[in-house]
Short mmCIF file of C-alpha atoms in Angstrom, two decimals:
data_model
loop_
_atom_site.label_atom_id
_atom_site.label_comp_id
_atom_site.label_asym_id
_atom_site.label_seq_id
_atom_site.Cartn_x
_atom_site.Cartn_y
_atom_site.Cartn_z
CA MET A 452 27.78 6.87 -18.61
CA PHE A 453 24.68 9.04 -18.46
CA TRP A 454 22.08 9.52 -21.15
CA LYS A 455 18.53 10.75 -21.65
CA ARG A 456 15.86 9.92 -24.15
CA ILE A 457 12.29 11.05 -24.72
CA VAL A 458 9.68 8.34 -24.10
CA TRP A 459 6.08 9.40 -24.84
CA GLY A 460 6.84 13.00 -23.94
CA CYS A 461 8.67 12.12 -20.70
CA VAL A 462 12.39 12.40 -20.13
CA LEU A 463 13.88 9.09 -19.05
CA SER A 464 17.28 9.31 -17.38
CA VAL A 465 19.47 6.29 -16.80
CA CYS A 466 22.75 6.36 -14.86
CA SER A 467 25.41 3.69 -14.97
CA ASN A 468 24.76 2.07 -11.55
CA VAL A 469 21.47 3.60 -10.40
CA PHE A 470 18.20 3.91 -12.26
CA CYS A 471 17.23 7.60 -12.09
CA GLY A 472 13.48 7.23 -11.69
CA SER A 473 11.17 6.36 -8.86
CA ALA A 474 7.92 4.58 -8.27
CA HIS A 475 4.78 6.72 -8.48
CA SER A 476 1.00 6.53 -8.01
CA LEU A 477 1.35 5.16 -4.48
CA VAL A 478 -1.92 3.85 -3.03
CA VAL A 479 -3.01 2.12 0.17
CA GLY A 480 -5.46 -0.78 0.23
CA GLU A 481 -7.55 -1.11 -2.89
CA GLY A 482 -6.74 2.19 -4.56
CA PHE A 483 -6.95 4.75 -1.74
CA VAL A 484 -4.81 7.84 -2.41
CA GLU A 485 -3.62 9.36 0.89
CA PRO A 486 -6.74 8.28 2.81
CA VAL A 487 -7.86 9.82 6.10
CA GLY A 488 -9.79 7.46 8.38
CA PHE A 489 -8.32 4.31 6.82
CA HIS A 490 -9.81 1.15 8.31
CA ASP A 491 -7.05 -1.48 8.29
CA PRO A 492 -4.24 -1.69 10.90
CA THR A 493 -2.29 -3.99 8.54
CA PRO A 494 -2.65 -2.27 5.15
CA ALA A 495 -1.37 -3.29 1.74
CA PHE A 496 0.56 -0.97 -0.56
CA SER A 497 0.70 -0.57 -4.34
CA TRP A 498 2.77 1.53 -6.74
CA LYS A 499 3.56 1.92 -10.41
CA LEU A 500 6.97 1.76 -12.04
CA PRO A 501 8.24 4.66 -14.13
CA VAL A 502 8.14 4.63 -17.91
CA GLY A 503 11.05 2.68 -19.31
CA VAL A 504 11.30 0.11 -16.52
CA GLU A 505 10.28 -3.24 -17.89
CA ALA A 506 10.20 -5.20 -14.63
CA GLN A 507 10.85 -4.97 -10.93
CA SER A 508 13.12 -7.58 -9.40
CA ALA A 509 12.96 -6.38 -5.76
CA PHE A 510 11.50 -3.65 -3.58
CA ARG A 511 12.07 -1.97 -0.24
CA LEU A 512 9.15 -0.37 1.55
CA GLU A 513 9.45 2.02 4.50
CA VAL A 514 6.65 3.31 6.77
CA ARG A 515 7.23 6.18 9.24
CA ASP A 516 5.13 7.78 11.94
CA VAL A 517 4.47 11.38 10.85
CA GLN A 518 4.43 12.82 14.40
CA SER A 519 7.65 11.24 15.71
CA ARG A 520 9.28 10.77 12.27
CA LYS A 521 10.49 7.40 13.55
CA PRO A 522 10.41 4.30 11.36
CA VAL A 523 7.47 2.02 12.05
CA TRP A 524 8.45 -0.68 9.56
CA ASP A 525 11.14 -1.25 6.95
CA SER A 526 10.69 -4.31 4.78
CA GLY A 527 14.36 -4.42 3.82
CA TRP A 528 15.04 -5.55 0.28
CA VAL A 529 12.48 -8.17 -0.79
CA GLU A 530 13.17 -10.10 -3.98
CA SER A 531 9.79 -9.86 -5.68
CA ALA A 532 8.14 -8.48 -8.80
CA GLN A 533 5.02 -7.71 -6.74
CA SER A 534 4.02 -4.05 -6.70
CA VAL A 535 0.29 -4.48 -6.10
CA LEU A 536 -1.22 -5.07 -2.66
CA VAL A 537 2.11 -5.71 -0.95
CA PRO A 538 1.18 -6.54 2.67
CA TYR A 539 2.42 -4.46 5.59
CA GLY A 540 4.70 -6.60 7.77
CA GLY A 541 5.12 -4.54 10.92
CA LYS A 542 3.26 -4.40 14.22
CA PRO A 543 -0.44 -3.52 13.83
CA LEU A 544 -0.99 0.21 13.54
CA ALA A 545 -3.07 2.22 16.01
CA SER A 546 -6.20 4.35 15.73
CA ARG A 547 -5.56 7.93 14.60
CA GLN A 548 -1.96 7.13 13.66
CA GLN A 549 -0.62 9.31 10.85
CA LEU A 550 1.90 7.62 8.60
CA ALA A 551 4.11 8.33 5.63
CA TRP A 552 5.39 5.60 3.34
CA ARG A 553 7.74 5.36 0.42
CA VAL A 554 9.15 2.64 -1.79
CA GLN A 555 12.33 1.90 -3.66
CA PHE A 556 12.63 -0.80 -6.31
CA ARG A 557 15.32 -2.68 -8.18
CA ASP A 558 14.80 -2.95 -11.93
CA GLU A 559 15.27 -5.99 -14.18
CA ALA A 560 19.00 -5.25 -14.52
CA GLY A 561 19.48 -5.01 -10.74
CA ALA A 562 19.78 -1.19 -10.60
CA ASP A 563 18.26 0.50 -7.53
CA SER A 564 15.74 3.29 -8.03
CA GLU A 565 15.58 6.46 -6.01
CA TRP A 566 13.08 6.53 -3.15
CA SER A 567 9.59 7.52 -4.26
CA GLU A 568 8.06 10.72 -3.01
CA PRO A 569 6.33 9.88 0.29
CA ALA A 570 2.61 9.18 0.39
CA TYR A 571 0.52 9.62 3.53
CA PHE A 572 -2.39 7.95 5.25
CA GLU A 573 -4.17 8.31 8.56
CA LEU A 574 -6.00 5.58 10.40
CA GLY A 575 -9.52 6.06 11.66
CA LEU A 576 -10.94 4.73 14.90
CA LEU A 577 -10.24 1.01 14.70
CA ALA A 578 -11.84 -0.30 17.91
CA ALA A 579 -15.05 0.46 19.80
CA LYS A 580 -13.00 1.58 22.83
CA ASP A 581 -11.48 4.37 20.72
CA TRP A 582 -14.82 6.16 20.36
CA ARG A 583 -15.32 8.83 23.02
CA ALA A 584 -18.46 10.61 22.00
CA LYS A 585 -21.96 11.55 22.98
CA TRP A 586 -24.85 10.62 20.74
CA ILE A 587 -26.68 13.47 19.05
CA PHE A 588 -30.47 13.27 18.83
CA PRO A 589 -33.02 15.53 17.10
CA ASP A 590 -34.50 18.23 19.33
CA VAL A 591 -38.00 17.48 18.01
CA GLU A 592 -39.64 14.74 15.99
CA PRO A 593 -39.27 15.64 12.28
CA ASP A 594 -42.34 16.44 10.20
CA GLN A 595 -42.39 13.47 7.80
CA ASP A 596 -44.45 15.43 5.25
CA ARG A 597 -41.92 18.27 5.04
CA GLU A 598 -38.61 16.93 6.25
CA PRO A 599 -37.85 13.19 6.19
CA VAL A 600 -34.45 13.70 7.80
CA SER A 601 -33.63 15.68 10.93
CA TRP A 602 -30.75 18.09 11.20
CA LEU A 603 -28.39 16.83 13.84
CA ARG A 604 -25.98 19.19 15.50
CA ARG A 605 -24.43 19.91 18.83
CA GLU A 606 -22.65 23.03 19.94
CA PHE A 607 -19.66 22.88 22.27
CA PRO A 608 -17.15 25.39 23.58
CA VAL A 609 -13.60 25.49 22.26
CA ARG A 610 -11.23 26.72 24.93
CA ARG A 611 -8.09 27.03 22.80
CA GLU A 612 -7.32 28.03 19.24
CA VAL A 613 -7.94 25.09 16.92
CA GLU A 614 -4.77 24.06 15.13
CA ARG A 615 -6.18 20.93 13.50
CA ALA A 616 -9.43 19.01 13.89
CA ARG A 617 -10.71 15.63 12.79
CA LEU A 618 -14.36 14.59 12.97
CA HIS A 619 -15.14 10.87 13.20
CA VAL A 620 -18.77 10.16 12.29
CA THR A 621 -20.89 7.05 12.32
CA ALA A 622 -24.58 6.35 11.88
#
C-alpha cells in the first residue's frame, strides 16, 4: 500500500512498512547550523520531524569523521521521544575534527524513517596546547584622537598552493 496526500502544500508519502520522510533542520548545540569552530567535544544534537509525523518513539544517530569517512559514534536504536539536545555518547572529539551526522527515527506506529540528509560541523581549538601561533602587535602606538583601534596584520609566505585554510582568532 502506497499513498500520497497534500499537507500544507507539502507532499507526504507513506509506505506500508517504512515512513517515507526524514528528519530535517539538524542543529548542533543550542541551534548551531553546520558550525565551524564549535566549542564542545561532547555536543548535543537536535532535529525536527517531518510534517505528518505525530510523535517519535525511537531514534538512531550516527556521527562520522569527514576525512576518513569512518564512524565515530552510532547510538544504535534508542527508545525515546527526545529530539532536542540529544547528548553525544561517543569518545570526546578532537580539535579541528570535521564531522558529519545524520539521524533516523521511528514514528508513533513503529515505522522507521529514512536517514536524514547529513549535517556537518567542525570543532575549533579545544585546548590551550592546540594553539600554535605568534601574537600580533601594532607596529606603532595608535593615535587615540584619530584611531582608537590598531590594525593588526602579519604577512607570511605560502610555499604551496592553498587548497583550504582556516583561521583561528582570539583576543
